[in-house]
Coordinates of C-alpha atoms in Angstrom, one line a residue:
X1 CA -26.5 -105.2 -84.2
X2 CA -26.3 -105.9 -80.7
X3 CA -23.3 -104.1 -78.5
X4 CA -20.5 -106.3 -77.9
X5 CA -19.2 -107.1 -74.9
X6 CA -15.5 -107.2 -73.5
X7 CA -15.5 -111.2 -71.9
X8 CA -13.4 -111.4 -68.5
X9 CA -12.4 -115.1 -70.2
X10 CA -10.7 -113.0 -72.8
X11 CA -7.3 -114.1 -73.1
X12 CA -6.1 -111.0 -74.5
X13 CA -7.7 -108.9 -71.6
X14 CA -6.1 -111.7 -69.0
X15 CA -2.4 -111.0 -70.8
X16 CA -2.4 -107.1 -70.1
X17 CA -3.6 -107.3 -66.8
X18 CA -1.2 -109.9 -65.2
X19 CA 1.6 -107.4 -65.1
X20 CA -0.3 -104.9 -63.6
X21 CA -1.2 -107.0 -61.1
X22 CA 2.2 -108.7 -59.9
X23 CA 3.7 -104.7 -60.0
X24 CA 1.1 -103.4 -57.8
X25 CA 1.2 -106.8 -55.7
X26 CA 5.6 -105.8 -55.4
X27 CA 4.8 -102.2 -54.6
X28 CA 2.1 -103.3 -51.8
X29 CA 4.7 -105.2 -49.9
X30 CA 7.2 -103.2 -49.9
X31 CA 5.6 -100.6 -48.3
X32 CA 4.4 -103.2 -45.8
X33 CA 7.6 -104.1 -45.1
X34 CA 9.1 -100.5 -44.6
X35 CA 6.0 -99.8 -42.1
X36 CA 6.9 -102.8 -39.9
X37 CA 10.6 -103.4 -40.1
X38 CA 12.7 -102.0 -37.0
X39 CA 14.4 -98.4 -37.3
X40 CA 18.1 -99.4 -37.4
X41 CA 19.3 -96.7 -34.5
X42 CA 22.1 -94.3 -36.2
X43 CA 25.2 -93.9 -34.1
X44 CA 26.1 -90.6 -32.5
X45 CA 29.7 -89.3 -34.5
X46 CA 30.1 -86.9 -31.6
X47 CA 30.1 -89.6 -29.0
X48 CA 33.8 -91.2 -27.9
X49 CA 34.5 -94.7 -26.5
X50 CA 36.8 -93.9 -23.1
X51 CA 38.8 -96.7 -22.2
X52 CA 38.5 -98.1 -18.3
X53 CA 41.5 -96.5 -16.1
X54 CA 42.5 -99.7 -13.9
X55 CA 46.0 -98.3 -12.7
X56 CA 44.9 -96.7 -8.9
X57 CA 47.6 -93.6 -9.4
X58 CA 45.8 -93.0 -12.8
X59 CA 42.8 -92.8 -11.7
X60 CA 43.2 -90.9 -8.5
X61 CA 44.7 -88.4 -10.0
X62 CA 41.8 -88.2 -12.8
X63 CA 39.0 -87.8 -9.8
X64 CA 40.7 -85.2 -8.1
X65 CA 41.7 -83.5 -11.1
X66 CA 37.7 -83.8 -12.4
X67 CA 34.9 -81.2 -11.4
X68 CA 33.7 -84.1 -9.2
X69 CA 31.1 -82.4 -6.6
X70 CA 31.8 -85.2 -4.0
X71 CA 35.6 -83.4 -3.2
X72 CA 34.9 -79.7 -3.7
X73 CA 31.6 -79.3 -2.6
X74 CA 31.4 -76.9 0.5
X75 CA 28.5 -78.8 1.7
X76 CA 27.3 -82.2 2.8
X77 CA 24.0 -81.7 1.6
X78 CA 23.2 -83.7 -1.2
X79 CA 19.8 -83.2 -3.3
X80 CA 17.9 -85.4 -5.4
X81 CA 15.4 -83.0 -7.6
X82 CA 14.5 -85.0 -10.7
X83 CA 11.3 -86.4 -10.4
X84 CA 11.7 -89.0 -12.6
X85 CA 15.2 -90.3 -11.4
X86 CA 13.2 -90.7 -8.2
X87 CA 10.3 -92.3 -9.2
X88 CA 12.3 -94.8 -11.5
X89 CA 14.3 -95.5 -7.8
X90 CA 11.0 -96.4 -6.1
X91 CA 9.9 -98.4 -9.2
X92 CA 13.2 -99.9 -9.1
X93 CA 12.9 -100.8 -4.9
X94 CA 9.4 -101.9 -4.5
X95 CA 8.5 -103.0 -8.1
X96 CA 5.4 -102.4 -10.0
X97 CA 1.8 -104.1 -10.5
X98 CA 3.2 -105.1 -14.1
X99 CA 6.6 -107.1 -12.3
X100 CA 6.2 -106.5 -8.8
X101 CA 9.3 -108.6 -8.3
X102 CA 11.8 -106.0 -10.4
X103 CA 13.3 -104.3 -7.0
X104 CA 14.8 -107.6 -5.9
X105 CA 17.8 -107.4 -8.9
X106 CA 19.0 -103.8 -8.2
X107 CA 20.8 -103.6 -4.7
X108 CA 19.7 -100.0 -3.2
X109 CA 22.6 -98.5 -1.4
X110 CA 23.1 -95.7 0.5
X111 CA 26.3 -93.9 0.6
X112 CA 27.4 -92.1 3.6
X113 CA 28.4 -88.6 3.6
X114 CA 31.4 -88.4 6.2
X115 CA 33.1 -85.5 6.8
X116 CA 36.2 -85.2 4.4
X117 CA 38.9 -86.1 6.8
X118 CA 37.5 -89.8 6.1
X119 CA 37.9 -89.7 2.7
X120 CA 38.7 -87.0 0.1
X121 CA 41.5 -85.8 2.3
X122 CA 43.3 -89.4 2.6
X123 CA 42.9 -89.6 -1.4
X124 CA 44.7 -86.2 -1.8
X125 CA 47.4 -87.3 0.6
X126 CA 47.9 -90.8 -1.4
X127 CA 48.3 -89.0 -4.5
X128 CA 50.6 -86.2 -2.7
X129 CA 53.1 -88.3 -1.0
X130 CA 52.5 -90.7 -3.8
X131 CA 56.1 -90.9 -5.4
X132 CA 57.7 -91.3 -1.9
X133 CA 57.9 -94.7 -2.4
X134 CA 61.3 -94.9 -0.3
X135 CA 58.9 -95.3 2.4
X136 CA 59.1 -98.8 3.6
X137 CA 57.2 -101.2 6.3
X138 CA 58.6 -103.0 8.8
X139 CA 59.3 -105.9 6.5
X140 CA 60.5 -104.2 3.6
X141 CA 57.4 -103.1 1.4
X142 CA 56.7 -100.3 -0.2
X143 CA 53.5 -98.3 1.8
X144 CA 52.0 -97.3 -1.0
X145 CA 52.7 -100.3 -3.4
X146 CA 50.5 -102.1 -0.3
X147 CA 47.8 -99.3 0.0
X148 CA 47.3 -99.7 -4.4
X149 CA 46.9 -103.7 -3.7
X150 CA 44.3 -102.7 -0.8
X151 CA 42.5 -100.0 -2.5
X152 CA 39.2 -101.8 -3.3
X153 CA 37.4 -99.2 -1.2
X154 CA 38.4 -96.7 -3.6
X155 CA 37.1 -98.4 -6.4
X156 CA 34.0 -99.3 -5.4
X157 CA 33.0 -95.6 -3.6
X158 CA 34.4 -94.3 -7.1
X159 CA 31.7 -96.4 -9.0
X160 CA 29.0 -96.0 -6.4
X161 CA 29.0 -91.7 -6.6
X162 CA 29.6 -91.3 -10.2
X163 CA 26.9 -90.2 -12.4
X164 CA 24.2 -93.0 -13.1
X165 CA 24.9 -91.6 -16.8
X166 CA 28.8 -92.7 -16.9
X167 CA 27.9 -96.2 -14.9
X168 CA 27.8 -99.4 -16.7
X169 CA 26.3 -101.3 -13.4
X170 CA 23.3 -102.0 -13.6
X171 CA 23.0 -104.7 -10.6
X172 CA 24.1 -101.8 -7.5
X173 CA 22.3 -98.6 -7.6
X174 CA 22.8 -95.4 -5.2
X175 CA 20.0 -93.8 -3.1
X176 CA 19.9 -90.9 -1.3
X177 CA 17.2 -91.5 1.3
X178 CA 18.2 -93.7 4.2
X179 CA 14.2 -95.2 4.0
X180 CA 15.2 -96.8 0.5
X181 CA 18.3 -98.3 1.1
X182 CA 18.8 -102.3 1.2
X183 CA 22.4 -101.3 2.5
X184 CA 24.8 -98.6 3.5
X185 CA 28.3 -98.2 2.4
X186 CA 30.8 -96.8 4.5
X187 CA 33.3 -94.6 2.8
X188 CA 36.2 -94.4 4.9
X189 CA 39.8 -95.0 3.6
X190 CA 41.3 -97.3 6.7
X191 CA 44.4 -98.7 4.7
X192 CA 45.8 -94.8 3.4
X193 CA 45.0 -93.9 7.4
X194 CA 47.2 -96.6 8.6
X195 CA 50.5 -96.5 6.4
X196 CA 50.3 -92.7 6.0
X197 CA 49.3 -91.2 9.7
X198 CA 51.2 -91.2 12.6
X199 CA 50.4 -94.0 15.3
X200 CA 48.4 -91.8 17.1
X201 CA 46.6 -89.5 15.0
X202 CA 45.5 -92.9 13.2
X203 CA 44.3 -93.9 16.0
X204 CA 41.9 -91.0 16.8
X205 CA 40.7 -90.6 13.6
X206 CA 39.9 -94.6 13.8
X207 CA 38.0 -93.3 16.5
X208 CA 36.5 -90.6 15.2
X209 CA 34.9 -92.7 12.8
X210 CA 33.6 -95.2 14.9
X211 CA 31.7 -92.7 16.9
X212 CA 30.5 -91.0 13.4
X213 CA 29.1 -94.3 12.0
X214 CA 27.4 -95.8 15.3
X215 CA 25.6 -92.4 15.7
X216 CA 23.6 -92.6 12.5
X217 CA 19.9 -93.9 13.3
X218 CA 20.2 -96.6 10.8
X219 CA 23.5 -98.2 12.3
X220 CA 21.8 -98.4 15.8
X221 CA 18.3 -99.4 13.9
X222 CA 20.2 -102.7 12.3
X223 CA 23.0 -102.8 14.8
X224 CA 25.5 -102.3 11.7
X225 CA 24.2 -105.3 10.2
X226 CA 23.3 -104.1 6.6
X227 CA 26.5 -101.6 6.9
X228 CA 29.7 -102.4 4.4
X229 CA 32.9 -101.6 6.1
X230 CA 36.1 -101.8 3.6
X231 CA 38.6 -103.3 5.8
X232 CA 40.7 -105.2 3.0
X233 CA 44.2 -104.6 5.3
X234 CA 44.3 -107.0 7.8
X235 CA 45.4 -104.3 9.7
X236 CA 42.9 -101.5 9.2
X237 CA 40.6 -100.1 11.9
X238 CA 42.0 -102.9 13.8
X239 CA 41.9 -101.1 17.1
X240 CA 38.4 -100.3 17.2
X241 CA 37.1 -102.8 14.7
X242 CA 35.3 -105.2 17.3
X243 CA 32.9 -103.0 18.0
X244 CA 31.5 -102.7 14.1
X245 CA 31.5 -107.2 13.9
X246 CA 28.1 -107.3 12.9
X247 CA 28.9 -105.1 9.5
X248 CA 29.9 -106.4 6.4
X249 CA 33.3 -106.7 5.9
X250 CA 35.2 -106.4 2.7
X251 CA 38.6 -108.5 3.2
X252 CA 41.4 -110.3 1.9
X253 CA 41.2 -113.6 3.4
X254 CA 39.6 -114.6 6.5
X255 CA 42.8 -115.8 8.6
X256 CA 41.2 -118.4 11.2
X257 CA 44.7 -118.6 12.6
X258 CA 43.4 -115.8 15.5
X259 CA 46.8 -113.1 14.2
X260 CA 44.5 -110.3 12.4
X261 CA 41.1 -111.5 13.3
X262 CA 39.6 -112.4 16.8
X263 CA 37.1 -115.3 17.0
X264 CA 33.7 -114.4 15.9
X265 CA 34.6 -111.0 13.9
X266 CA 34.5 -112.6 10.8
X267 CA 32.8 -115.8 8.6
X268 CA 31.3 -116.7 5.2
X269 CA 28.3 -116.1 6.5
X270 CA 28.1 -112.1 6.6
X271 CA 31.5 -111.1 5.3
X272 CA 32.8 -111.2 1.1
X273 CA 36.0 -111.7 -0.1
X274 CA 37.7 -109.7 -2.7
X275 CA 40.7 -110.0 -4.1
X276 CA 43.6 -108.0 -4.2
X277 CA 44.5 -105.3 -7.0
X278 CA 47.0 -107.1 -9.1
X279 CA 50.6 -105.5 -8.9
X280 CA 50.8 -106.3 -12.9
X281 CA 49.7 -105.3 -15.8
X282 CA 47.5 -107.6 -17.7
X283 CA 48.6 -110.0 -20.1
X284 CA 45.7 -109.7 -23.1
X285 CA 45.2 -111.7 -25.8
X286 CA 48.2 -110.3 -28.1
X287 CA 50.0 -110.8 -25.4
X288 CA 49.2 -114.5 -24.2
X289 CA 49.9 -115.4 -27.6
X290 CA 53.0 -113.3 -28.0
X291 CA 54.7 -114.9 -25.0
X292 CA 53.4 -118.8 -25.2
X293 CA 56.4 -119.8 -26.9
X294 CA 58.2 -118.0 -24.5
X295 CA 57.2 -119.9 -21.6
X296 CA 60.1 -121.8 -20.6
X297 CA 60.3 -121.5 -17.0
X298 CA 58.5 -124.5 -15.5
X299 CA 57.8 -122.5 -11.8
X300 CA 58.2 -118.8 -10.8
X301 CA 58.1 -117.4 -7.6
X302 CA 59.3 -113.8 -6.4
X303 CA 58.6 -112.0 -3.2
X304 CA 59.2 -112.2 0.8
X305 CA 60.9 -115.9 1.5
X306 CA 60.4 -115.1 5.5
X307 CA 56.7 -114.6 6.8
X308 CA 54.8 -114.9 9.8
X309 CA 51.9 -117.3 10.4
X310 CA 51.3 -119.9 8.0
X311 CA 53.7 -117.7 5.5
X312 CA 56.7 -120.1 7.4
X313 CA 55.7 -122.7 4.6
X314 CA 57.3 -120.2 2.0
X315 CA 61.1 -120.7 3.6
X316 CA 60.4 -124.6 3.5
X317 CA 59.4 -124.0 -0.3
X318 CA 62.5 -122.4 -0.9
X319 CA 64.7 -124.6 0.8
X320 CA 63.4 -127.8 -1.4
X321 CA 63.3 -125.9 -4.6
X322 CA 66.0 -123.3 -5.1
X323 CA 68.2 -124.6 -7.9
X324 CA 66.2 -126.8 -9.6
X325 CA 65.8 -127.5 -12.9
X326 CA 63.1 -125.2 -14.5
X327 CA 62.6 -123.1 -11.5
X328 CA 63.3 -119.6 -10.3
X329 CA 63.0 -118.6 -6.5
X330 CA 63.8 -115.0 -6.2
X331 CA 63.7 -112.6 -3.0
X332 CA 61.5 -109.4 -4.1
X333 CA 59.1 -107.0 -3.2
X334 CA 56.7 -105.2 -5.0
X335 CA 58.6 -101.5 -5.6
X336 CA 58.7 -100.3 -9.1
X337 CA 61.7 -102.5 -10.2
X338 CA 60.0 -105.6 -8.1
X339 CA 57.2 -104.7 -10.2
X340 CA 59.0 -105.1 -13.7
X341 CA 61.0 -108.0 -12.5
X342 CA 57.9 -110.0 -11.3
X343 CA 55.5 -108.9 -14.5
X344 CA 58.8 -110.7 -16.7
X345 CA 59.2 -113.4 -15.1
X346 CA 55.3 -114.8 -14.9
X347 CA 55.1 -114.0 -18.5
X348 CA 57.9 -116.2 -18.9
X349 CA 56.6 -119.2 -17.1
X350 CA 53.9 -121.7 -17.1
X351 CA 53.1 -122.2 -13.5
X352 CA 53.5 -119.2 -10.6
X353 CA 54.4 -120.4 -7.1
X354 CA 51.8 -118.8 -4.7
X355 CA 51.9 -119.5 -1.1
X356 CA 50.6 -118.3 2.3
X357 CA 51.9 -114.9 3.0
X358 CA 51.3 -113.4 6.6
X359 CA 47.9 -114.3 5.9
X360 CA 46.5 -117.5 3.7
X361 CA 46.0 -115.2 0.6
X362 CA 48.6 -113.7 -1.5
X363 CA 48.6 -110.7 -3.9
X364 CA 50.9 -113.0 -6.0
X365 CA 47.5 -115.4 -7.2
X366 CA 46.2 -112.4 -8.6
X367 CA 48.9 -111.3 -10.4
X368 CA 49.6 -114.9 -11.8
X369 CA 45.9 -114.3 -13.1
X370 CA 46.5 -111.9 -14.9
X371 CA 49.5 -112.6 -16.5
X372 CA 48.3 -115.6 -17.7
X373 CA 50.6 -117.9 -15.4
X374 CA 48.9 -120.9 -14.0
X375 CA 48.8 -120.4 -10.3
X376 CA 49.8 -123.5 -8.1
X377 CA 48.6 -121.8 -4.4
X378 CA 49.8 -123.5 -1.7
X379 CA 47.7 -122.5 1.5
X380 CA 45.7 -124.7 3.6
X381 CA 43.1 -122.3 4.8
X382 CA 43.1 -119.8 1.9
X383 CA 39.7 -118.6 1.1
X384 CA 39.2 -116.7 -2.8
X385 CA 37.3 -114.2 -3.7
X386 CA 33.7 -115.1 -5.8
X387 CA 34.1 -118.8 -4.9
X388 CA 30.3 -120.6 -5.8
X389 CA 30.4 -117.6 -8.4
X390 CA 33.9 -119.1 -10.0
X391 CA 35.3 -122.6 -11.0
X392 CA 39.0 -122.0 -9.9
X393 CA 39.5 -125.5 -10.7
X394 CA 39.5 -124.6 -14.2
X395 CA 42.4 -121.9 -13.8
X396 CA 44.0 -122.6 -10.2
X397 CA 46.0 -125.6 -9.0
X398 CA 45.4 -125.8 -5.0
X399 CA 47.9 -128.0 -3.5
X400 CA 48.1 -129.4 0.2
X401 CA 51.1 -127.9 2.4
X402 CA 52.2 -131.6 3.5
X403 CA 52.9 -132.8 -0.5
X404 CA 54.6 -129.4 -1.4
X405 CA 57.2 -129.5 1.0
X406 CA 58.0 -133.2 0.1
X407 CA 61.4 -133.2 -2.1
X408 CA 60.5 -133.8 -5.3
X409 CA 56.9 -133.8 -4.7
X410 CA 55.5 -130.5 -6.2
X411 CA 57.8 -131.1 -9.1
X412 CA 57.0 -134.4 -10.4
X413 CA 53.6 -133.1 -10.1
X414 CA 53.7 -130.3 -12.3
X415 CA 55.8 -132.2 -15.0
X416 CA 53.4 -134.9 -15.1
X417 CA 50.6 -132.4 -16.6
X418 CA 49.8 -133.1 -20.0
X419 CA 50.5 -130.1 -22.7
X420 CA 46.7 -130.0 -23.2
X421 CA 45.6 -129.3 -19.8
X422 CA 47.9 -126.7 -19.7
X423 CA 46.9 -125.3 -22.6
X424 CA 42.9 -125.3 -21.3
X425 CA 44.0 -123.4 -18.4
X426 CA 45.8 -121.2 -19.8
X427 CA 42.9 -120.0 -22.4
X428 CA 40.8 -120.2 -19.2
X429 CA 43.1 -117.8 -17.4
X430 CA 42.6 -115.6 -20.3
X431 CA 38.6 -115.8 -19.5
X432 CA 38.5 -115.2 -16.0
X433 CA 41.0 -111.9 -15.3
X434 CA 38.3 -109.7 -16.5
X435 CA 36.9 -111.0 -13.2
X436 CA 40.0 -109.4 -10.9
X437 CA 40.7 -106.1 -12.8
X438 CA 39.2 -102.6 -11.1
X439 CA 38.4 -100.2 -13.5
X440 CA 36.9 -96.6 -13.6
X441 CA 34.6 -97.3 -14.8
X442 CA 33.4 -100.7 -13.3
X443 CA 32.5 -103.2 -15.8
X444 CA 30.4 -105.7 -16.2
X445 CA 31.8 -108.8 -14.6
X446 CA 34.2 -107.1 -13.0
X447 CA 35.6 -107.4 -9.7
X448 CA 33.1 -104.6 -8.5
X449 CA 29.8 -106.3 -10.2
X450 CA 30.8 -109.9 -8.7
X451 CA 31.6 -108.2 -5.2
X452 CA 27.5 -106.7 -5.4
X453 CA 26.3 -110.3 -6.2
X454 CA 28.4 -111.8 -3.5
X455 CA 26.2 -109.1 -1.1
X456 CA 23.0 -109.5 -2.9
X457 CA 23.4 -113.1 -2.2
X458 CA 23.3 -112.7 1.8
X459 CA 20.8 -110.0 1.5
X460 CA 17.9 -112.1 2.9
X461 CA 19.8 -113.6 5.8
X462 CA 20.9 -110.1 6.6
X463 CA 17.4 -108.6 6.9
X464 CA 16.0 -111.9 8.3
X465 CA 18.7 -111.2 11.1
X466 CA 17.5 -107.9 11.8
X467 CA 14.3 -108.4 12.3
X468 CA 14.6 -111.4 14.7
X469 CA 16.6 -109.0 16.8
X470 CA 13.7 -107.1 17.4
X471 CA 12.2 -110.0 19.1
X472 CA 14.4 -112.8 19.6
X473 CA 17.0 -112.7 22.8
X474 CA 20.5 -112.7 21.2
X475 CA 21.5 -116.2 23.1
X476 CA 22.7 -119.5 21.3
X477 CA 20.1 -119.8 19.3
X478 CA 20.0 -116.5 17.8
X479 CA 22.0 -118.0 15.0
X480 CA 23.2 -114.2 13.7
X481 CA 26.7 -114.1 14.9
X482 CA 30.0 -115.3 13.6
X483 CA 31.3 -117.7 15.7
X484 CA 34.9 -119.3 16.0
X485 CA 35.7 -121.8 14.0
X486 CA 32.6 -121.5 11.5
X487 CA 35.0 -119.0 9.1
X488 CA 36.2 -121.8 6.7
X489 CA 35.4 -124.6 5.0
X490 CA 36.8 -127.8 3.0
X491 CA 37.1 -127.2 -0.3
X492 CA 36.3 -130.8 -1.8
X493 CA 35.6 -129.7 -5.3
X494 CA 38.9 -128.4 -6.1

């Protein structure tokens, strides 16, 4: 009898198999799928989130307190060892084959080293004299209420030589070879020199400085023009200042009227805007929704009532609204009861007066900002900080001297605003002070990151101007010069 065969059409053999099959088909993706799924990164316990320190006291005192080399080193001498962190600088400068365009979205900046007098020494005798705030201006302010709304030069040397471990910037990078640098940054502390020294020794150290800074071989290389100079006091380095117009300076406004700034020192065309550090604390989210009920004055306003300039317009204001219904017009500064008293009142109102101080800008937008108080600015030639980077027309009401000092005018205005507009503004509001707050560390968006893309943005102008001064007679048509008159524009949009 012949052997018999098992049949592969056997529908017994086809029933035990099946099974098999579909297990061993289960068990063969699975491990496909563990071999090509992404490793989900485990989080470091150890590791601690540290808040951003935004209040300039605070963080003064944290620096100085810190085993920060840049204060207690004996030496100037500053080394750059790792290999790597130097060939990730060059990569990062010139590009590579693979994206030979990656140097062109990191600024390269070179920091100056200048003797201590300049800097460390200034910060130490901020935070020493610090609670001396008895110490008054000519016109009543605080000095060193002024020097914390001024202090952007701190915050943005304070970012620049920390650790590129503890930096969150990504879009400014420091150097420490002069040949790599797209720009130099200037580290001296003007504003603390001029409230602080006497007359005299302010002076000479203003002096000082300008002879330190023009001696360097790449100031006279580029004449100063790819040099940032932090002169955010109308009043700082004033005396010797002409002579460094080709830098880049970091200001408040840029005052066309002639009182802080001669004819063709400053213009959009070189110089940045930055805005003032905000005398308030911030209103956050809890907050804003906390104290939107609680909104019941229609228009606040509390400072100096007799200014200089095109300020004048802010004793007009208070002659057509004092004692109206809705609004508040109180005399102030900015000491620490100034301080509460303002913070109370913008929380408590929907729109924050903010007129033309001495110069066309005002601390008093900023801290509107960040308070969440609609701010109704009322200054012809004000220029803000990060405008073509910002829509202020979505948060700022800009209104034209010649209505607001019409009775009844600025009023009837404000009232006729419908409930949701307001409300739009006022969830913008809470967008865009992210955009005005210093912090240690800087952050992303922050007042430090936008102030780099404002300079990255004239970077090829500033190099184009410096090499056609190598070959091109600096006459009228040189075209590389800030000339009167070309410092401001219309702003249409708004």
């Amino acid at each position: 009898m012949a052997g018999r065969r098992l049949s592969l059409a056997n529908p017994r053999s086809i029933s035990i198999s099946k099974p098999l099959l579909l297990l061993l088909s289960l068990f063969s993706l699975l491990a496909l799928f563990l071999l090509i799924s992404p490793k989900i990164p485990t989080t470091n316990p150890n590791r601690t989130t540290i808040a951003p320190i935004r209040y300039f006291p605070s963080a003064l005192d944290e620096f100085l307190s810190s085993s920060n080399p840049i204060c207690s080193a004996t030496s100037s001498s500053v080394q750059l060892n790792d290999p790597f962190i130097s060939r990730r600088e060059k990569e990062r400068l010139y590009g590579t084959l693979s994206d030979p365009w990656a140097g062109s979205r990191v600024l390269q900046v070179y920091v100056y080293e200048m003797p201590s007098k300049f800097t460390c020494d200034l910060l130490k005798l901020f935070r020493d004299t610090y609670k001396e705030t008895a110490n008054l201006t000519s016109n009543g302010s605080p000095v060193h209420r002024l020097i914390e709304q001024h202090s952007i030069d701190y915050w943005l040397w304070r970012d620049l030589i920390a650790p590129e471990s503890e930096r969150l910037l990504k879009n400014v990078r420091r150097v420490y070879r002069q040949e790599e640098a797209d720009l130099f940054y200037i580290p001296f502390f003007t504003t603390i020199s001029f409230f602080l020294l006497e007359k005299q020794e302010c002076k000479a150290l203003y002096r000082e400085a300008l002879k330190w800074v023009t001696d360097q071989p790449a100031w006279k290389r580029s004449e100063g023009r790819d040099h940032i100079l932090p002169v955010h006091h109308p009043w700082s380095f004033k005396s010797v200042r002409r002579f460094m117009k080709k830098a880049i300076w970091l200001l408040p406004d840029m005052d066309n009227t002639g009182n802080w700034y001669k004819p063709g020192e400053v213009c959009l065309t070189k110089d940045v805007i930055l805005p003032y550090v905000p005398n308030v604390k911030l209103c956050d989210t809890k907050c804003l929704l906390e104290t939107r009920p609680k909104r019941t004055t229609l228009l606040f306003f509390r400072g100096r009532l007799k200014r200089n300039a095109g300020g004048k317009i802010r004793s007009k204001l208070g002659a057509v609204l004092n004692g109206a219904d809705g609004v508040i017009i109180e005399e102030g500064t900015v000491g620490e009861g100034g301080r509460e008293l303002a913070q109370h009142g913008m929380r408590r109102s929907v729109f924050c007066l903010s007129p033309a101080g001495d110069t066309p800008s005002s601390a008093r937008l900023f801290d509107a900002i960040v308070s969440g108080c609609i701010p109704v600015v009322i200054s012809d030639e004000v220029e803000v900080p990060f405008e073509g980077l910002l829509r202020y027309n979505r948060m700022v009401l800009f209104i034209n001297s010649s209505d607001a000092v019409q009775p009844g005018w600025l009023l009837k205005y404000l009232r006729g605003i419908d409930s949701t507009k307001i409300r739009e503004m006022q969830t913008d509001l809470a967008e865009y002070s992210r955009h005005f707050l210093y912090s240690s560390p800087a952050l992303p968006l922050g007042p430090e990151d936008l102030t780099w893309r404002m300079i990255a943005g004239k970077l090829t102008s500033i190099n184009q101007c410096i090499a056609r001064s190598t070959h091109m007679e600096q006459g009228p048509r040189f075209e590389c010069t800030c000339k009167a008159g070309n410092n401001t524009r219309v702003r249409a949009s708004l």
